[in-house]
Short mmCIF file of C-alpha atoms and ligand atoms in Angstrom, two decimals:
data_model
loop_
_atom_site.label_atom_id
_atom_site.label_comp_id
_atom_site.label_asym_id
_atom_site.label_seq_id
_atom_site.Cartn_x
_atom_site.Cartn_y
_atom_site.Cartn_z
CA UNK L 1 0.00 0.00 0.00
CA UNK L 2 1.42 3.41 -0.94
CA UNK L 3 0.32 6.50 0.96
CA UNK L 4 -0.47 9.63 -1.02
CA UNK L 5 -1.60 13.03 0.24
CA UNK L 6 -4.44 14.69 -1.67
CA UNK L 7 -4.47 18.50 -1.55
CA UNK L 8 -7.42 19.98 -3.42
CA UNK L 9 -6.58 23.65 -2.83
CA UNK L 10 -8.64 26.59 -4.13
CA UNK L 11 -10.81 27.53 -7.11
CA UNK L 12 -11.03 24.72 -9.66
CA UNK L 13 -8.48 22.72 -7.60
CA UNK L 14 -11.16 20.66 -5.78
CA UNK L 15 -13.15 20.17 -9.03
CA UNK L 16 -10.27 18.69 -11.03
CA UNK L 17 -8.66 16.79 -8.14
CA UNK L 18 -11.94 14.98 -7.31
CA UNK L 19 -12.02 13.82 -10.90
CA UNK L 20 -8.37 12.61 -10.72
CA UNK L 21 -9.09 10.83 -7.42
CA UNK L 22 -12.07 9.01 -9.02
CA UNK L 23 -9.70 7.80 -11.74
CA UNK L 24 -7.03 6.70 -9.23
CA UNK L 25 -9.65 4.85 -7.13
CA UNK L 26 -10.90 3.10 -10.25
CA UNK L 27 -7.47 1.99 -11.45
CA UNK L 28 -5.72 1.06 -8.22
CA UNK L 29 -6.71 -0.42 -4.88
CA UNK L 30 -3.15 -0.04 -3.63
CA UNK L 31 -3.30 3.64 -2.74
CA UNK L 32 -4.12 5.03 0.66
CA UNK L 33 -5.30 8.56 -0.09
CA UNK L 34 -5.35 11.08 2.76
CA UNK L 35 -6.64 14.67 2.42
CA UNK L 36 -4.64 17.71 3.44
CA UNK L 37 -5.27 21.45 3.43
CA UNK L 38 -3.37 24.29 1.73
CA UNK L 39 -4.02 27.69 0.17
CA UNK L 40 -6.46 30.53 0.66
CA UNK L 41 -9.30 28.31 1.88
CA UNK L 42 -6.92 26.78 4.40
CA UNK L 43 -5.97 30.29 5.57
CA UNK L 44 -9.65 31.04 6.20
CA UNK L 45 -10.25 27.71 7.96
CA UNK L 46 -6.97 27.30 9.90
CA UNK L 47 -5.28 30.71 9.84
CA UNK L 48 -2.43 29.24 7.76
CA UNK L 49 -1.78 28.85 4.02
CA UNK L 50 0.32 25.78 4.76
CA UNK L 51 -0.63 24.20 8.12
CA UNK L 52 2.02 22.20 9.99
CA UNK L 53 -0.37 19.21 9.85
CA UNK L 54 -0.07 19.24 6.05
CA UNK L 55 3.74 19.29 6.18
CA UNK L 56 3.69 16.41 8.70
CA UNK L 57 1.34 14.36 6.51
CA UNK L 58 3.50 14.97 3.44
CA UNK L 59 6.54 13.72 5.38
CA UNK L 60 4.72 10.42 6.03
CA UNK L 61 3.56 10.09 2.41
CA UNK L 62 5.23 8.62 -0.66
CA UNK L 63 3.86 11.34 -2.92
CA UNK L 64 1.18 14.04 -3.14
CA UNK L 65 -1.40 15.13 -5.67
CA UNK L 66 -2.22 18.82 -5.55
CA UNK L 67 -4.78 21.01 -7.37
CA UNK L 68 -3.97 24.70 -7.31
CA UNK L 69 -4.10 27.62 -4.92
CA UNK L 70 -5.12 31.24 -5.26
CA UNK L 71 -2.44 33.80 -4.37
CA UNK L 72 -3.41 36.96 -2.48
CA UNK L 73 -4.02 39.85 -4.89
CA UNK L 74 -2.80 42.59 -2.56
CA UNK L 75 0.82 42.82 -1.47
CA UNK L 76 1.30 41.29 1.96
CA UNK L 77 4.93 41.37 3.12
CA UNK L 78 4.32 38.42 5.49
CA UNK L 79 2.94 36.13 2.75
CA UNK L 80 5.16 33.27 1.66
CA UNK L 81 3.97 31.16 -1.24
CA UNK L 82 3.12 27.75 0.25
CA UNK L 83 4.16 26.06 -2.99
CA UNK L 84 7.60 27.67 -2.95
CA UNK L 85 7.81 26.71 0.73
CA UNK L 86 7.07 23.08 -0.13
CA UNK L 87 9.56 23.06 -3.00
CA UNK L 88 12.19 24.24 -0.53
CA UNK L 89 11.15 22.14 2.48
CA UNK L 90 11.20 18.92 0.41
CA UNK L 91 13.97 20.05 -1.97
CA UNK L 92 11.75 19.35 -4.99
CA UNK L 93 14.48 20.32 -7.41
CA UNK L 94 13.05 19.05 -10.68
CA UNK L 95 9.88 20.44 -12.20
CA UNK L 96 8.89 18.01 -14.92
CA UNK L 97 6.33 19.12 -17.48
CA UNK L 98 5.46 16.85 -20.39
CA UNK L 99 3.58 18.74 -23.09
CA UNK L 100 1.99 16.70 -25.81
CA UNK L 101 -0.77 17.24 -28.31
CA UNK L 102 -3.41 14.68 -27.35
CA UNK L 103 -5.68 14.88 -30.38
CA UNK L 104 -5.18 16.27 -33.92
CA UNK L 105 -8.27 18.46 -33.61
CA UNK L 106 -6.99 20.17 -30.45
CA UNK L 107 -4.18 22.72 -30.29
CA UNK L 108 -2.07 24.27 -33.02
CA UNK L 109 1.03 22.16 -33.55
CA UNK L 110 2.22 18.57 -33.38
CA UNK L 111 4.38 18.73 -30.28
CA UNK L 112 5.69 16.25 -27.77
CA UNK L 113 8.26 17.87 -25.53
CA UNK L 114 9.36 17.09 -22.01
CA UNK L 115 10.30 20.29 -20.20
CA UNK L 116 12.59 19.69 -17.23
CA UNK L 117 12.91 22.89 -15.25
CA UNK L 118 15.25 23.65 -12.37
CA UNK L 119 12.90 24.33 -9.48
CA UNK L 120 14.87 25.70 -6.54
CA UNK L 121 16.91 28.73 -7.59
CA UNK L 122 17.34 30.97 -10.67
CA UNK L 123 15.02 33.98 -10.47
CA UNK L 124 12.92 32.37 -7.74
CA UNK L 125 15.24 33.01 -4.80
CA UNK L 126 12.68 35.46 -3.40
CA UNK L 127 15.53 37.79 -2.63
CA UNK L 128 14.65 41.34 -3.66
CA UNK L 129 15.81 44.54 -2.04
CA UNK L 130 14.94 48.13 -2.61
CA UNK L 131 17.71 50.53 -3.48
CA UNK L 132 17.39 54.23 -4.24
CA UNK L 133 15.35 54.46 -7.44
CA UNK L 134 14.58 50.77 -7.90
CA UNK L 135 14.80 47.16 -6.81
CA UNK L 136 17.61 44.61 -7.08
CA UNK L 137 16.61 40.96 -7.52
CA UNK L 138 19.12 38.22 -6.86
CA UNK L 139 19.39 35.32 -9.27
CA UNK L 140 21.26 32.20 -8.22
CA UNK L 141 22.69 29.50 -10.45
CA UNK L 142 24.77 26.82 -8.70
CA UNK L 143 26.90 24.07 -10.21
CA UNK L 144 25.14 21.49 -8.07
CA UNK L 145 21.67 22.53 -9.24
CA UNK L 146 22.79 22.54 -12.89
CA UNK L 147 24.32 19.09 -12.54
CA UNK L 148 21.35 17.53 -10.86
CA UNK L 149 18.74 18.99 -13.20
CA UNK L 150 20.69 17.88 -16.28
CA UNK L 151 21.19 14.39 -14.79
CA UNK L 152 17.47 14.12 -13.97
CA UNK L 153 16.57 15.18 -17.53
CA UNK L 154 18.96 12.56 -18.98
CA UNK L 155 17.46 9.89 -16.70
CA UNK L 156 13.91 10.79 -17.78
CA UNK L 157 14.86 10.86 -21.49
CA UNK L 158 16.33 7.37 -21.16
CA UNK L 159 13.29 6.05 -19.30
CA UNK L 160 10.91 7.51 -21.88
CA UNK L 161 12.96 6.68 -24.98
CA UNK L 162 13.53 10.32 -25.95
CA UNK L 163 16.62 10.55 -28.14
CA UNK L 164 17.28 14.27 -28.19
CA UNK L 165 17.90 16.77 -25.39
CA UNK L 166 18.19 20.56 -25.71
CA UNK L 167 19.73 22.88 -23.13
CA UNK L 168 17.79 26.18 -23.09
CA UNK L 169 19.65 29.19 -21.69
CA UNK L 170 20.61 32.83 -22.31
CA UNK L 171 24.38 32.55 -22.21
CA UNK L 172 24.94 35.31 -24.76
CA UNK L 173 23.88 37.79 -22.05
CA UNK L 174 24.30 35.86 -18.82
CA UNK L 175 27.75 34.61 -19.75
CA UNK L 176 28.94 33.31 -16.40
CA UNK L 177 25.77 31.79 -14.91
CA UNK L 178 24.02 30.48 -18.02
CA UNK L 179 27.38 29.86 -19.67
CA UNK L 180 28.24 27.53 -16.79
CA UNK L 181 24.86 25.78 -17.12
CA UNK L 182 25.52 25.21 -20.83
CA UNK L 183 29.02 23.84 -20.17
CA UNK L 184 27.81 21.46 -17.48
CA UNK L 185 25.06 20.31 -19.85
CA UNK L 186 27.54 19.28 -22.58
CA UNK L 187 29.82 17.63 -20.01
CA UNK L 188 27.01 15.46 -18.60
CA UNK L 189 25.33 14.68 -21.92
CA UNK L 190 28.55 13.66 -23.69
CA UNK L 191 28.45 10.00 -22.69
CA UNK L 192 24.69 9.70 -22.25
CA UNK L 193 23.92 8.29 -25.68
CA UNK L 194 21.52 11.19 -26.26
CA UNK L 195 21.84 13.77 -28.99
CA UNK L 196 22.58 17.08 -27.24
CA UNK L 197 22.12 20.62 -28.57
CA UNK L 198 21.48 24.02 -27.06
CA UNK L 199 19.22 26.95 -27.86
CA UNK L 200 18.93 30.49 -26.56
CA UNK L 201 15.65 30.86 -24.70
CA UNK L 202 14.19 33.36 -27.16
CA UNK L 203 15.04 31.08 -30.08
CA UNK L 204 13.56 28.14 -28.15
CA UNK L 205 10.29 30.08 -27.75
CA UNK L 206 10.14 30.59 -31.51
CA UNK L 207 11.19 27.01 -32.27
CA UNK L 208 8.25 25.63 -30.28
CA UNK L 209 5.92 27.36 -32.73
CA UNK L 210 7.90 27.20 -35.99
CA UNK L 211 9.79 23.90 -35.69
CA UNK L 212 7.84 21.90 -33.12
CA UNK L 213 9.44 18.52 -32.50
CA UNK L 214 8.35 15.24 -31.02
CA UNK L 215 10.50 13.05 -28.76
CA UNK L 216 12.17 16.27 -27.60
CA UNK L 217 13.35 17.30 -24.14
CA UNK L 218 14.18 20.82 -22.97
CA UNK L 219 16.30 21.10 -19.85
CA UNK L 220 16.35 24.64 -18.53
CA UNK L 221 16.53 27.07 -15.62
CA UNK L 222 13.58 28.09 -13.45
CA UNK L 223 12.08 31.18 -15.14
CA UNK L 224 12.67 29.99 -18.71
CA UNK L 225 10.98 26.68 -17.92
CA UNK L 226 8.01 28.40 -16.31
CA UNK L 227 7.39 30.55 -19.38
CA UNK L 228 8.19 27.96 -22.07
CA UNK L 229 5.93 25.36 -20.46
CA UNK L 230 2.91 27.70 -20.51
CA UNK L 231 3.69 28.52 -24.14
CA UNK L 232 4.01 24.85 -25.04
CA UNK L 233 0.76 24.04 -23.19
CA UNK L 234 -1.05 26.79 -25.09
CA UNK L 235 0.19 25.26 -28.36
CA UNK L 236 -1.39 21.89 -27.55
CA UNK L 237 -4.77 23.19 -26.43
CA UNK L 238 -4.28 25.09 -23.20
CA UNK L 239 -3.46 24.66 -19.55
CA UNK L 240 -6.22 22.11 -19.07
CA UNK L 241 -3.97 19.59 -20.83
CA UNK L 242 -0.67 20.14 -19.01
CA UNK L 243 0.32 17.91 -16.07
CA UNK L 244 3.47 18.30 -13.99
CA UNK L 245 5.64 16.83 -11.27
CA UNK L 246 7.90 18.39 -8.66
CA UNK L 247 10.48 15.74 -7.87
CA UNK L 248 12.90 15.56 -4.95
CA UNK L 249 15.09 12.78 -3.55
CA UNK L 250 12.50 10.80 -1.58
CA UNK L 251 9.25 12.59 -2.29
CA UNK L 252 7.38 14.12 -5.20
CA UNK L 253 4.37 16.39 -5.62
CA UNK L 254 2.22 16.13 -8.74
CA UNK L 255 -0.01 18.96 -9.97
CA UNK L 256 -1.71 20.32 -13.07
CA UNK L 257 0.34 23.24 -14.41
CA UNK L 258 -2.67 25.55 -14.31
CA UNK L 259 -3.76 27.73 -11.40
CA UNK L 260 -7.06 28.00 -9.56
CA UNK L 261 -8.82 29.65 -12.57
CA UNK L 262 -11.13 31.99 -10.60
CA UNK L 263 -12.84 32.98 -13.88
CA UNK L 264 -14.43 29.52 -14.21
CA UNK L 265 -14.27 28.20 -10.63
CA UNK L 266 -17.57 26.90 -9.24
CA UNK L 267 -19.13 26.50 -12.70
CA UNK L 268 -18.21 22.81 -13.00
CA UNK L 269 -16.65 23.23 -16.45
CA UNK L 270 -12.93 22.88 -15.70
CA UNK L 271 -11.00 20.39 -17.81
CA UNK L 272 -9.70 17.68 -15.44
CA UNK L 273 -7.27 16.14 -17.99
CA UNK L 274 -4.18 17.92 -16.57
CA UNK L 275 -5.08 16.68 -13.08
CA UNK L 276 -5.82 13.13 -14.30
CA UNK L 277 -2.50 13.01 -16.19
CA UNK L 278 -0.70 14.35 -13.10
CA UNK L 279 -2.22 11.38 -11.24
CA UNK L 280 -0.85 9.07 -13.95
CA UNK L 281 2.63 10.61 -13.54
CA UNK L 282 2.31 9.93 -9.81
CA UNK L 283 1.46 6.26 -10.43
CA UNK L 284 4.51 5.90 -12.71
CA UNK L 285 6.69 7.48 -10.00
CA UNK L 286 5.27 4.95 -7.52
CA UNK L 287 6.21 2.07 -9.82
CA UNK L 288 2.77 1.52 -11.37
CA UNK L 289 3.80 2.28 -14.94
CA UNK L 290 1.30 0.04 -16.73
CA UNK L 291 -1.62 1.65 -14.89
CA UNK L 292 -0.26 5.09 -15.79
CA UNK L 293 -0.03 4.05 -19.41
CA UNK L 294 -3.69 2.98 -19.46
CA UNK L 295 -4.82 6.30 -18.01
CA UNK L 296 -2.77 8.16 -20.63
CA UNK L 297 -3.90 6.05 -23.57
CA UNK L 298 -7.59 6.48 -22.69
CA UNK L 299 -7.39 10.31 -22.94
CA UNK L 300 -6.96 10.62 -26.76
CA UNK L 301 -9.56 7.86 -27.15
CA UNK L 302 -12.09 9.78 -25.04
CA UNK L 303 -11.34 13.05 -26.84
CA UNK L 304 -11.79 11.24 -30.16
CA UNK L 305 -15.25 10.16 -29.07
CA UNK L 306 -16.22 13.77 -28.36
CA UNK L 307 -15.88 13.42 -24.60
CA UNK L 308 -14.73 16.99 -24.01
CA UNK L 309 -15.12 19.97 -21.71
CA UNK L 310 -15.78 23.45 -23.23
CA UNK L 311 -12.09 24.46 -23.47
CA UNK L 312 -11.60 21.44 -25.76
CA UNK L 313 -14.58 22.38 -27.92
CA UNK L 314 -17.07 20.17 -26.07
CA UNK L 315 -20.08 20.70 -23.87
CA UNK L 316 -19.56 18.34 -20.96
CA UNK L 317 -19.22 19.37 -17.35
CA UNK L 318 -16.21 18.18 -15.33
CA UNK L 319 -18.23 15.35 -13.76
CA UNK L 320 -19.83 14.33 -17.08
CA UNK L 321 -16.38 14.23 -18.67
CA UNK L 322 -15.08 12.05 -15.84
CA UNK L 323 -17.99 9.61 -16.15
CA UNK L 324 -17.50 9.32 -19.93
CA UNK L 325 -13.74 9.02 -19.58
CA UNK L 326 -14.04 6.22 -16.97
CA UNK L 327 -16.21 4.25 -19.41
CA UNK L 328 -13.52 4.58 -22.08
CA UNK L 329 -10.82 3.69 -19.54
CA UNK L 330 -12.69 0.49 -18.67
CA UNK L 331 -12.09 -0.75 -22.23
CA UNK L 332 -8.29 -0.50 -21.90
P1 NAI Y 401 -4.88 29.94 -14.37
O1 NAI Y 401 -4.04 28.80 -14.83
O2 NAI Y 401 -5.66 29.72 -13.14
O3 NAI Y 401 -5.89 30.35 -15.55
C1 NAI Y 401 -5.47 30.85 -16.81
C2 NAI Y 401 -6.60 30.65 -17.84
O4 NAI Y 401 -6.68 29.26 -18.18
C3 NAI Y 401 -7.96 31.03 -17.31
O5 NAI Y 401 -8.73 31.63 -18.33
C4 NAI Y 401 -8.57 29.70 -16.91
O6 NAI Y 401 -9.98 29.67 -16.96
C5 NAI Y 401 -7.96 28.74 -17.91
N1 NAI Y 401 -7.80 27.41 -17.31
C6 NAI Y 401 -6.87 27.03 -16.39
N2 NAI Y 401 -7.03 25.77 -16.05
C7 NAI Y 401 -8.10 25.30 -16.76
C8 NAI Y 401 -8.77 24.05 -16.83
N3 NAI Y 401 -8.37 23.00 -16.09
N4 NAI Y 401 -9.84 23.94 -17.65
C9 NAI Y 401 -10.23 24.96 -18.41
N5 NAI Y 401 -9.65 26.19 -18.39
C10 NAI Y 401 -8.58 26.34 -17.57
O7 NAI Y 401 -3.90 31.19 -14.20
P2 NAI Y 401 -4.23 32.66 -13.62
O8 NAI Y 401 -5.60 33.08 -14.01
O9 NAI Y 401 -3.07 33.47 -14.03
O10 NAI Y 401 -4.15 32.51 -12.05
C11 NAI Y 401 -5.28 32.30 -11.21
C12 NAI Y 401 -4.80 32.06 -9.78
O11 NAI Y 401 -4.08 30.82 -9.73
C13 NAI Y 401 -3.84 33.13 -9.26
O12 NAI Y 401 -4.15 33.37 -7.91
C14 NAI Y 401 -2.47 32.49 -9.41
O13 NAI Y 401 -1.55 32.99 -8.50
C15 NAI Y 401 -2.81 31.04 -9.11
N6 NAI Y 401 -1.85 30.07 -9.70
C16 NAI Y 401 -1.59 28.97 -8.94
C17 NAI Y 401 -0.78 27.99 -9.41
C18 NAI Y 401 -0.57 26.80 -8.55
O14 NAI Y 401 -1.21 26.65 -7.53
N7 NAI Y 401 0.31 25.89 -8.93
C19 NAI Y 401 -0.15 28.06 -10.74
C20 NAI Y 401 -0.55 29.22 -11.50
C21 NAI Y 401 -1.37 30.20 -10.98
MG1 MG Y 402 3.54 29.04 -14.13
#
């Protein structure tokens, strides 16, 4: 029995996570799923965005599935993003975002790229200080972080049979930091059996649209990966299709890439595919690869049968989608 924490969060988080949990319950009896609280709703209920009880539960769990949270809209100097806190507390250094077109009638380009994003430093150090006339933001790039993110990307490419890996950076401007990242990339990739190349981040953004590739992997630093993965998701139909994982040494947190979508929250129309696919990534991480594969294979089949939420050109509600999808899944 593997123990997984389920954190629904805010907005459409509970709507899509309930759907993913239905799928996990259907496919596996070997998961003990325990609920935990986080986000704005948690702040209202418990006075904390990230209660200690949640951290304790995560420490006892093998993995977690998380929806999304709403960030405060007004500046509060005491606010610390609970997600960034978790990434730090559990050293979730690799943010893994597979972006794939799931049906020819959805999205704009034929793309299948694995984006592996450094998740602990870069522009996300949270270290900003005011100086006369402006603000200075610190950006950190360490050798260790470069090495481990490149090694994780190589490991994932091998496991998934991806033959080509691209280092995305901005070393023409950030010569020392990004230059070091690029050097470490070529050092590590040399004997990996993979075909390595590198692209400047602006060129990579254009290449996603103009020369989209399949079987591709981008390994990149924090901010570049954040932006490129939203772009890539938009190219294959939107954020409702983009799952992700935050992977550390002994623990991993899986979540749809999207946020809490306040514009559609409560209307029951959110696309749960990103959450369902995040659940599949979690099963693979827990060693249940064949179950993950079934969940993944049933998605294009369901879309092909017109089982779709409005963002995918359909008319089904989140729960109607889930019911239809589970019927398709039962045939796999
Ligand atoms: P968002 O991802 O919530 O929404 C962007 C657009 O995509 C919206 O029009 C939304 O309706 C649509 N969308 C997102 N997920 C969808 C789905 N599953 N099905 C159909 N349509 C979907 O990003 P936004 O609006 O910038 O942020 C909203 C809130 O979420 C903010 O408070 C933000 O800080 C937070 N956020 C949280 C994240 C997390 O918890 N990991 C990640 C990104 C944003
Ligand atoms: Mg983002």
